[in-house]
Short mmCIF file of C-alpha atoms and ligand atoms in Angstrom, two decimals:
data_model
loop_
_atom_site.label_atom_id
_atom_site.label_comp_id
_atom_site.label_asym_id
_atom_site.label_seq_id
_atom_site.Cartn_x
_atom_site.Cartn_y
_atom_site.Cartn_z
CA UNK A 893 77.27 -3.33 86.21
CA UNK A 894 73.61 -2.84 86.72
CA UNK A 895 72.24 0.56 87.82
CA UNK A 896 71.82 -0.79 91.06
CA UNK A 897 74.93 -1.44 91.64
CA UNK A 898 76.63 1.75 90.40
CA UNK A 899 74.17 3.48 92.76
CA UNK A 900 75.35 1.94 95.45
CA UNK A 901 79.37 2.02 94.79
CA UNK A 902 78.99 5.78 94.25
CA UNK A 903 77.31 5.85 98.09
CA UNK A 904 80.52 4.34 99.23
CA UNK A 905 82.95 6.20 98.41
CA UNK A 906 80.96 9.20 98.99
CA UNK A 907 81.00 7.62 102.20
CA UNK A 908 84.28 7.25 102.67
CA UNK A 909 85.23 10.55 102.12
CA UNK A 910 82.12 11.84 104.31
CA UNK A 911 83.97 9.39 106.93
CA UNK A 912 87.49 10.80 106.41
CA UNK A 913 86.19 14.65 107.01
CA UNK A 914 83.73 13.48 109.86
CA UNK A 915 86.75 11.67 111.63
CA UNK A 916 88.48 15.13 111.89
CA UNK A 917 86.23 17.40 112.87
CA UNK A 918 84.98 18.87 116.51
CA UNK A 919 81.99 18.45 115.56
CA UNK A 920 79.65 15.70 116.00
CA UNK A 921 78.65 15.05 112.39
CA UNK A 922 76.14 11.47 112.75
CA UNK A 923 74.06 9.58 109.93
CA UNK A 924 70.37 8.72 111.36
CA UNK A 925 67.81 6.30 110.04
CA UNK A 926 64.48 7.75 109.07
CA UNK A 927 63.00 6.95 112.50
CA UNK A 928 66.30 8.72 113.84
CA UNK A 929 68.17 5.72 115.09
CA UNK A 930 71.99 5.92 115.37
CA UNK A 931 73.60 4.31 112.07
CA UNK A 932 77.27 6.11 112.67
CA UNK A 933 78.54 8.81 115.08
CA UNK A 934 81.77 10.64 114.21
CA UNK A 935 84.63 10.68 117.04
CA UNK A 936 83.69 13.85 118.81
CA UNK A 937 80.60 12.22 120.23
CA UNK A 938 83.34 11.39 123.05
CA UNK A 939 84.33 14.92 123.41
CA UNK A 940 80.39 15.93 123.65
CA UNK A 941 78.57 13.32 124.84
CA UNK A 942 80.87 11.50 126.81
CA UNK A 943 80.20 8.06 124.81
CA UNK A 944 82.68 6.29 122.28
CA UNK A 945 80.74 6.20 118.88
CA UNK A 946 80.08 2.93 118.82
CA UNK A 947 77.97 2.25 121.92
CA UNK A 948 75.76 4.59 120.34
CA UNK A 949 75.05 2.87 117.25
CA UNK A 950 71.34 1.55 116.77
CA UNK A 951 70.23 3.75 119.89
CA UNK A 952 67.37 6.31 119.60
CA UNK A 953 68.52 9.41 120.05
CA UNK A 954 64.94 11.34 121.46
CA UNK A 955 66.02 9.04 124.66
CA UNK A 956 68.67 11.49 125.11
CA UNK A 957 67.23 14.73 124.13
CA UNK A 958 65.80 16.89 127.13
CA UNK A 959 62.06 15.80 127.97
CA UNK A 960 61.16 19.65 127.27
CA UNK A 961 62.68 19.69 123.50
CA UNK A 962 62.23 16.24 122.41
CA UNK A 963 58.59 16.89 120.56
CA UNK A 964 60.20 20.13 118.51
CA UNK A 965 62.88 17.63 117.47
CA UNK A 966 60.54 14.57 116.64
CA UNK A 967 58.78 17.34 114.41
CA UNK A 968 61.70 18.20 112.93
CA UNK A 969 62.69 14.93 111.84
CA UNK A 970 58.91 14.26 110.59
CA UNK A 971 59.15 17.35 108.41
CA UNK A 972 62.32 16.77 106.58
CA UNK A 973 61.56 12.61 105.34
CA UNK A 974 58.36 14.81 104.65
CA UNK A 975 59.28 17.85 102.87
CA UNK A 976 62.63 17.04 102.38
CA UNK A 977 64.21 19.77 103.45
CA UNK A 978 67.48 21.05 105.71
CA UNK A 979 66.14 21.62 109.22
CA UNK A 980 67.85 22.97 112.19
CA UNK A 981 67.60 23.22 116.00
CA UNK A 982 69.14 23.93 119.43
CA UNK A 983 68.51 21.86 122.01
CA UNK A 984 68.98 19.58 125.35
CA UNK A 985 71.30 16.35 124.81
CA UNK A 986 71.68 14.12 127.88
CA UNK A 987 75.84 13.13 128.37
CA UNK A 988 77.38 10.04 129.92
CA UNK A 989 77.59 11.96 133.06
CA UNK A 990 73.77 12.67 133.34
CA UNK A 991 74.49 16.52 132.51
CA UNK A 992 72.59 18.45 129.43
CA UNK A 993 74.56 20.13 126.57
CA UNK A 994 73.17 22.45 124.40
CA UNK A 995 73.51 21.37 120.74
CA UNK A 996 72.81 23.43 117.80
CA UNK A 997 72.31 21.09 114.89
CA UNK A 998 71.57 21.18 111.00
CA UNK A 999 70.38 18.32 109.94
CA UNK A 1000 70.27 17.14 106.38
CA UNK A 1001 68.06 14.75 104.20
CA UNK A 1002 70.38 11.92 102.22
CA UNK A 1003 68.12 11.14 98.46
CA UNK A 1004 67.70 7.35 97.40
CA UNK A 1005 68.60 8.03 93.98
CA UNK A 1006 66.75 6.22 92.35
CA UNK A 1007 63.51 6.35 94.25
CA UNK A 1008 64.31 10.08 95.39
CA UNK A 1009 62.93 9.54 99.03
CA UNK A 1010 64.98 10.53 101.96
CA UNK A 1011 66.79 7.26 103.22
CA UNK A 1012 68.97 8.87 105.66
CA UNK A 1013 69.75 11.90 107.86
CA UNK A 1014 73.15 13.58 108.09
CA UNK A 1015 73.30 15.67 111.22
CA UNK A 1016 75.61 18.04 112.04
CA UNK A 1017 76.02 19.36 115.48
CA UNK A 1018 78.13 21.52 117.61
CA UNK A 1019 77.87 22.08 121.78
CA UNK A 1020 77.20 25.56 122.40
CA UNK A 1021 76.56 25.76 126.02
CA UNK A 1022 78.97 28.12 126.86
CA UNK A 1023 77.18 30.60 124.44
CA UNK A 1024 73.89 29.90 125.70
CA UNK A 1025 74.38 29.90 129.63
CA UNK A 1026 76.28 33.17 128.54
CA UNK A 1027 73.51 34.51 127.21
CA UNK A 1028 71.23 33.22 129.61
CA UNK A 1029 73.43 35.12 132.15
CA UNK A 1030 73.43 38.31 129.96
CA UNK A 1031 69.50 38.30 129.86
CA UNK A 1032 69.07 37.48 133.79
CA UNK A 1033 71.82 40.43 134.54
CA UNK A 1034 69.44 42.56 132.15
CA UNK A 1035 66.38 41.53 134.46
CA UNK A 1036 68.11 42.39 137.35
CA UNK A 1037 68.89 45.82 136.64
CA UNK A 1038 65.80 46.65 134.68
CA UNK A 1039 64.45 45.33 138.31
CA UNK A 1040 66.77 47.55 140.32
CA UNK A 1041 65.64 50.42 138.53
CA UNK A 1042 62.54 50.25 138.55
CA UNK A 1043 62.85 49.99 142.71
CA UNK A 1044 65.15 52.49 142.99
CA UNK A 1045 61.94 54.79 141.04
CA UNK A 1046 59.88 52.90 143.32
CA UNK A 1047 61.57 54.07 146.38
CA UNK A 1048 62.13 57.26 145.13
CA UNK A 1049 58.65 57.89 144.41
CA UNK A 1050 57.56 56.40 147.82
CA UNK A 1051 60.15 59.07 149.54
CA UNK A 1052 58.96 61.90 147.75
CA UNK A 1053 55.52 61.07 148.62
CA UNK A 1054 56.10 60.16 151.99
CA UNK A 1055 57.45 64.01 151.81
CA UNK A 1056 55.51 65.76 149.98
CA UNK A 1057 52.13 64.15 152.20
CA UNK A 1058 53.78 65.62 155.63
CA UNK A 1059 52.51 68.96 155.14
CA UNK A 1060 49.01 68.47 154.21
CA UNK A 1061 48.59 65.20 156.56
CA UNK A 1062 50.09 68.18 159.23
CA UNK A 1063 47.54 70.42 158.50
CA UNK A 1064 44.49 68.03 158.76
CA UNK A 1065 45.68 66.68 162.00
CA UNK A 1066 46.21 70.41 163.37
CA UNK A 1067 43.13 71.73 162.28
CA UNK A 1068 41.56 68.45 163.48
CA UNK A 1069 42.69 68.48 166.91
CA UNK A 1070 41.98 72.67 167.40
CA UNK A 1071 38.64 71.88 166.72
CA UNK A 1072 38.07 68.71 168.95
CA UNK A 1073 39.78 70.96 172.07
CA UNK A 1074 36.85 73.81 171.25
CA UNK A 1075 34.16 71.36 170.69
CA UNK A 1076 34.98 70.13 174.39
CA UNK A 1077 35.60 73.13 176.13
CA UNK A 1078 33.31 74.77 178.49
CA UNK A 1079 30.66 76.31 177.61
CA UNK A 1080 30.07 74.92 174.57
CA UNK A 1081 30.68 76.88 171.33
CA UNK A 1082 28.72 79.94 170.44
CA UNK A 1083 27.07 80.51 167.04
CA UNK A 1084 30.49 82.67 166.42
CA UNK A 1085 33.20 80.37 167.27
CA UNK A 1086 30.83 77.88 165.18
CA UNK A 1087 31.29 79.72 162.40
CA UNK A 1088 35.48 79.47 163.41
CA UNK A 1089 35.25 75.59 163.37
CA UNK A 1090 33.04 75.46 160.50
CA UNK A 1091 36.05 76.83 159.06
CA UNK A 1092 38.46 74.26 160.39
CA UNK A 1093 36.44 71.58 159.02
CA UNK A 1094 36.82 73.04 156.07
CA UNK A 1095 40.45 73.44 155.90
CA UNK A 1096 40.15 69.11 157.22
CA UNK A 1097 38.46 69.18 153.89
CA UNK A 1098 40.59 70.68 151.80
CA UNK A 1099 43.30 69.10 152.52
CA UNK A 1100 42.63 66.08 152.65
CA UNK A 1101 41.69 66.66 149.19
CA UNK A 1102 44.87 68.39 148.73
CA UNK A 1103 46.54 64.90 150.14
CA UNK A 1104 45.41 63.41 147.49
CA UNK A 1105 46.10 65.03 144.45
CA UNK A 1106 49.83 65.29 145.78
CA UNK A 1107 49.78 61.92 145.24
CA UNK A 1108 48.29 61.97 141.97
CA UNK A 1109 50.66 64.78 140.65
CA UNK A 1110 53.85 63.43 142.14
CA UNK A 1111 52.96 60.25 140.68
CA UNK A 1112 52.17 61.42 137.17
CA UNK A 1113 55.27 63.89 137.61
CA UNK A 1114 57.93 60.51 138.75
CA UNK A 1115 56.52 58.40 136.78
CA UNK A 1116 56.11 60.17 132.88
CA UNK A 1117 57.45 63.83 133.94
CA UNK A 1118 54.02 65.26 133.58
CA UNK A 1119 52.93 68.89 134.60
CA UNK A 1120 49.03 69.74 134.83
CA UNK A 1121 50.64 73.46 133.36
CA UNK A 1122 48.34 76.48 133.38
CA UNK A 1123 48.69 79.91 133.51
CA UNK A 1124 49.74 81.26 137.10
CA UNK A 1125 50.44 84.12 138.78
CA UNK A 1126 53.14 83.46 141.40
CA UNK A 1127 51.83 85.93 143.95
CA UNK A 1128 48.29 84.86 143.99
CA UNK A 1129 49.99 81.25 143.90
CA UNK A 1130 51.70 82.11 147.25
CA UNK A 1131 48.43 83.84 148.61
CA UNK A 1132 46.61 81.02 148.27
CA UNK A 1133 49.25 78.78 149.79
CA UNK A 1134 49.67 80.98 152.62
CA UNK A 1135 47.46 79.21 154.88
CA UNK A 1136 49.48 76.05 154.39
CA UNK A 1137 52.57 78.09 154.88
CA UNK A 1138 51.92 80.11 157.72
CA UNK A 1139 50.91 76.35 159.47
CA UNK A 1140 54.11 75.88 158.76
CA UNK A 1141 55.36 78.81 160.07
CA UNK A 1142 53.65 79.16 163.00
CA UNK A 1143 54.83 75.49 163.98
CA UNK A 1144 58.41 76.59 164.26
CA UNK A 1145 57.28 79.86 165.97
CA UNK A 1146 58.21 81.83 162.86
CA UNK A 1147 56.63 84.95 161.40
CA UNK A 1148 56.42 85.37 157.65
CA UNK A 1149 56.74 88.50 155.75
CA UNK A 1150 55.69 88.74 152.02
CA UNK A 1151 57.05 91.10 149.81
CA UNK A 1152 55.42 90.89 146.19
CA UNK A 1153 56.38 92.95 143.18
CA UNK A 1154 53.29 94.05 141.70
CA UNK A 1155 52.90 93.88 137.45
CA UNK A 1156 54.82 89.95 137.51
CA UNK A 1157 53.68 88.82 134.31
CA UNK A 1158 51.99 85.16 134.60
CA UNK A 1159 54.22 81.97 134.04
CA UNK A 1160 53.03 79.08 132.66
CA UNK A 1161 53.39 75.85 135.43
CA UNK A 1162 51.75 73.55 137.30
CA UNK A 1163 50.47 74.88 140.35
CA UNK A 1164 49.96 72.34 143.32
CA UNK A 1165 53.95 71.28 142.21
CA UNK A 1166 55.31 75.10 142.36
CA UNK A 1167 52.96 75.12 145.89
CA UNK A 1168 55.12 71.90 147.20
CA UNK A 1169 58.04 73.98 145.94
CA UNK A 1170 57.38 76.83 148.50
CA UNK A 1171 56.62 74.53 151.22
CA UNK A 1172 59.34 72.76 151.39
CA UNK A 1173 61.85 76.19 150.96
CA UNK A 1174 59.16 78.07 154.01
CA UNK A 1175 60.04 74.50 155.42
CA UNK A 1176 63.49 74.55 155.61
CA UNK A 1177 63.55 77.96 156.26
CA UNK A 1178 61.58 77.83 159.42
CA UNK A 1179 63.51 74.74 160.47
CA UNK A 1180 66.88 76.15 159.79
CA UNK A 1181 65.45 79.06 162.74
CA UNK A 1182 63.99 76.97 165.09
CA UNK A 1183 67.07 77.25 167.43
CA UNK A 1184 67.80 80.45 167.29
CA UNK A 1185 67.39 82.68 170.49
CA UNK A 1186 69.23 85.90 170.07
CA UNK A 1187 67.47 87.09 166.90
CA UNK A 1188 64.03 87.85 165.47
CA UNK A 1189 62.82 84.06 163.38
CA UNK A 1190 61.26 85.95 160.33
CA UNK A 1191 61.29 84.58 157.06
CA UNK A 1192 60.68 86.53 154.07
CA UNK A 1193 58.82 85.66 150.55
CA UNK A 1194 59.74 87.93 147.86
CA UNK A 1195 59.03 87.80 144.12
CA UNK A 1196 60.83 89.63 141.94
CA UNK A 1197 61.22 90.04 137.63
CA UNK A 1198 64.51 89.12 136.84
CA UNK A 1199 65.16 90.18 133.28
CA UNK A 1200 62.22 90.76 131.08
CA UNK A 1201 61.87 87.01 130.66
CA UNK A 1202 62.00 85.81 133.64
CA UNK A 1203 59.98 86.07 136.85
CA UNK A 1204 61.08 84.44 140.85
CA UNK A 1205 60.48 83.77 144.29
CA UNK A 1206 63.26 84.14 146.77
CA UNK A 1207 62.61 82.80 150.45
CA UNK A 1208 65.50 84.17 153.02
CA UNK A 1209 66.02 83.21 156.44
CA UNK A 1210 67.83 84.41 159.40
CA UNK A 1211 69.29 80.90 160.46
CA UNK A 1212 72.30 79.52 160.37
CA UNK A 1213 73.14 79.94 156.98
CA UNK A 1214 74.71 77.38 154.17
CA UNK A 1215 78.38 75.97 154.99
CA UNK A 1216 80.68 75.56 151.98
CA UNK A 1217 80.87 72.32 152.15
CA UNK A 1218 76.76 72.03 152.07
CA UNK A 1219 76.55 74.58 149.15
CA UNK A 1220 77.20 72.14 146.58
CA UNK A 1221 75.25 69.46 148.02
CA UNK A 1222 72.14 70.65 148.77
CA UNK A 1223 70.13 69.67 145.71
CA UNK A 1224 71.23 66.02 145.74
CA UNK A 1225 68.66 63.24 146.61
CA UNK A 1226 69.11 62.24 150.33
CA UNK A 1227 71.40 64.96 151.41
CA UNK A 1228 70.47 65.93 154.46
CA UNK A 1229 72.12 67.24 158.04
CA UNK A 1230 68.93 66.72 160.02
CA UNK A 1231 68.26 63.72 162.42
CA UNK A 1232 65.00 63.00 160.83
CA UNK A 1233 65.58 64.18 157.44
CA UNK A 1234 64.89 62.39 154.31
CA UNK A 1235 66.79 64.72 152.14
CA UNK A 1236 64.54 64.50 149.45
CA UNK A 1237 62.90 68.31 149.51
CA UNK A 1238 65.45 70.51 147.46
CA UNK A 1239 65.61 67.42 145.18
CA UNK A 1240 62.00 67.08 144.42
CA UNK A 1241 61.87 71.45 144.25
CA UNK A 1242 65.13 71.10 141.44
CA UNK A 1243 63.66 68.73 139.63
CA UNK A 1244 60.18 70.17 139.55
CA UNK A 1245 61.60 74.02 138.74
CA UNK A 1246 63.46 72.03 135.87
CA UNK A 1247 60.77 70.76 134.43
CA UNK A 1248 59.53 73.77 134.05
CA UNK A 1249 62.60 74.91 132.46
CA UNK A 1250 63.59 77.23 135.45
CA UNK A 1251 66.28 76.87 138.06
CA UNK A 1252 67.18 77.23 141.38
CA UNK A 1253 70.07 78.11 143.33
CA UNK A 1254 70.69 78.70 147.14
CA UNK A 1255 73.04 81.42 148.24
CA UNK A 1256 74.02 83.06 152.09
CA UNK A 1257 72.95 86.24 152.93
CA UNK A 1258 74.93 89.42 154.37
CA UNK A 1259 73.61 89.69 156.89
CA UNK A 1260 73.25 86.18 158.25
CA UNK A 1261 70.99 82.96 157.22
CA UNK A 1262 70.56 81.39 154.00
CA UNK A 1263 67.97 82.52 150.47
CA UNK A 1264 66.57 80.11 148.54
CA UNK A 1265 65.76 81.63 144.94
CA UNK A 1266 63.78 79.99 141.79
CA UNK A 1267 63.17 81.64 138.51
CA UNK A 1268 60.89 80.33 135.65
CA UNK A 1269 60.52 81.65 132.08
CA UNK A 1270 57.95 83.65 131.23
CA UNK A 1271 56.51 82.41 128.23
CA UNK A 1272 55.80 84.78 124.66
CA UNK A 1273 52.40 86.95 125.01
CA UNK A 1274 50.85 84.50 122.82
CA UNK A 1275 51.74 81.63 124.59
CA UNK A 1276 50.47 82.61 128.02
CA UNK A 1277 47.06 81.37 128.23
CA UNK A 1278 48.54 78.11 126.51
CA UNK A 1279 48.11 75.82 129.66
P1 LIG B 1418 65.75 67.61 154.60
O1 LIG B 1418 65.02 68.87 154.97
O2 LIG B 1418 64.92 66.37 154.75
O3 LIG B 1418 67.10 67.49 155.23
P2 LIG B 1418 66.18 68.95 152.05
O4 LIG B 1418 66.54 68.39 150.73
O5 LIG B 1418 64.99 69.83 152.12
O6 LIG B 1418 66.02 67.69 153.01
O7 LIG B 1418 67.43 69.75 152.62
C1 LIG B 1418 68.72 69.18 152.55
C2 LIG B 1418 69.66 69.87 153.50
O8 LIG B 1418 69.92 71.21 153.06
C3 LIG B 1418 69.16 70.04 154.90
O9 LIG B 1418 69.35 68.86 155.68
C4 LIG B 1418 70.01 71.21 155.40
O10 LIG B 1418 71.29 70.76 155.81
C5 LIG B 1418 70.20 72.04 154.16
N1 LIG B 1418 69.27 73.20 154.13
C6 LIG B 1418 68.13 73.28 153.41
N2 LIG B 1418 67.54 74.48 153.59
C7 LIG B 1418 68.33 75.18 154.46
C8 LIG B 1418 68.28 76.49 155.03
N3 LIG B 1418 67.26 77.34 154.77
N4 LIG B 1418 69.29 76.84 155.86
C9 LIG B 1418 70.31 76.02 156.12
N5 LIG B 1418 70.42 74.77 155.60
C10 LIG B 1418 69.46 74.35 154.78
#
């Protein structure tokens, strides 16, 4: 028997056997030309592509595959009768019924053996749809959420702003409009009361400035939890927010009383935050009095030293006080018992005292209405000029 010959009995009943284990299995095992033409499909290409075997025979395949991963497949088969070597891919396959399987194949180069060139291509192939549109669904569900979080920040950042910019937008339209009733008024102002709108305009200055570094600081502070810290001393804090808060005040036809401890030791925090902080308690404070008749509306601002380390503010009012039921609910985003409340000003002053490793707590008094109390470390000597 020549060489030739040998050669090509040992091919068949390799074949055969190839055949026997192809015939069984769910998977679409098929022989390809070089050019990639059908020479034999196993059974399953029923199950998976919806065709018998044999109508497939001679066909080119790349008419089947998806228009999208047809050239990563031509390339494939160019690189194995090239190189020779196993290749594998997932990709689009066209059925009988005009729908797309995903296939995840491993194809293999058959040897001439006596040349040594690659003569034919075994391919092996299995659907795996299910696992993709699985994971397809996995990744979308991931997008979604990553998407729903980062609105629900979005939102929550837009709320605080929208509530933190009340009190300075406040200001600059009440200063605004006291000095556009002087400026019209009759006789026109003297070099005094110039000097009292010069004044005004200034306070229109400020805070519009003040307008917008809330926005800058809440932002940095939502977004990365950032505090522009330095060293501050809460009662000159509070004295130099007192023109803010006693616009507050004076809006609900409330007078404020300060009471502060002299000798507080600094703290180190971020000031324009720990100012929003005692606006919105003064706030709530003056709000919680607005209907009340039968009693004085004062408010009072008192800091006090805790324990050596730690130094506070406590704002009480004479309102209505905190009901049980409230007590526990007070610090949670959008809980609110007002008509046009966003409920969003005890969260933002928790989560800013917090930061600064501090807390805050809200408790009734004896004698009637509520106090609102924060306390914040106060850092090691060394440490205090560490802003
Ligand atoms: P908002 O003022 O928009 O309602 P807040 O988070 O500042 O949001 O307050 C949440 C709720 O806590 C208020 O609606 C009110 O019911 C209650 N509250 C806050 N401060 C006082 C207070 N000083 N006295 C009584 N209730 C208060």
């Amino acid at each position: 028997m020549t060489q030739q010959k040998l050669a090509e009995q040992a091919l068949r009943s390799s074949e055969a056997r190839y055949r026997l284990l192809a015939d069984h299995s769910s998977d679409l095992i098929a022989r390809h030309g070089i050019d990639g033409r059908w020479i034999y499909l196993s059974p399953a290409a029923r199950a998976i592509l919806g065709f018998d075997a044999e109508a497939l025979v001679g066909l080119d395949p790349f008419e089947f595959i998806h228009a999208d991963d047809r050239g990563r497949c031509l390339l494939m088969l160019r690189n194995l009768v090239s190189s020779g070597q196993e290749q594998s891919a997932t990709y689009r396959v066209r059925r009988a019924d005009g729908r797309h399987v995903w296939l995840e194949s491993k194809a293999k180069p058959v040897f001439d053996s006596l040349s040594g060139a690659v003569v034919e291509v075994v391919v092996t192939s299995r659907d795996v749809s299910e696992r993709i549109e699985a994971t397809r669904k996995l990744r979308r569900r991931e997008a979604d959420l990553a998407h729903a979080e980062r609105l629900g920040t979005m939102g929550q950042m837009a709320s605080e702003m929208a509530h933190e910019l009340n009190q300075p937008l406040y200001a600059i339209a009440n200063f605004a409009d006291a000095c556009l009733e002087r400026i019209q008024q009759q006789p026109p102002p003297g070099a005094s009361e110039r000097e009292e709108l010069n004044r005004w305009i200034l306070q229109i200055a400020q805070q519009a400035r003040r307008a917008g570094d809330v926005v800058r600081r809440v932002t940095k502070f939502v977004r990365k939890g950032d505090l522009d810290r330095e060293s501050l001393d809460l009662n000159r804090c509070i004295q130099e927010a007192s023109v803010l808060l006693e616009l507050c005040g004076r809006s609900k036809e409330i007078d404020i009383e300060y009471d502060l401890a002299s000798g507080l030791p600094p703290v180190v925090a971020d000031r324009l935050l720990i100012e929003q902080v005692l606006l919105n308690l003064v706030r709530n404070g003056a709000e919680a009095m607005e209907d009340l008749s039968d009693r004085e509306r004062r408010l009072t601002i008192r800091t006090f030293q805790a324990e050596p380390e730690t130094v506070g503010v406590a704002v009480s009012d004479r309102g209505s006080g905190l009901p049980a039921e409230h007590l526990c609910r007070l610090f949670e985003p959008y809980f609110t018992t007002k008509a046009d409340g966003t409920g969003m000003g005890l969260a933002i002053c928790r989560s800013t005292i917090e930061a600064h490793a501090g807390r805050i707590w809200a408790q009734n008094n004896s004698d009637g209405g509520a106090t609102f109390l924060f306390v914040l470390p106060v850092p090691p000597l060394d440490r205090q000029h560490g802003a």
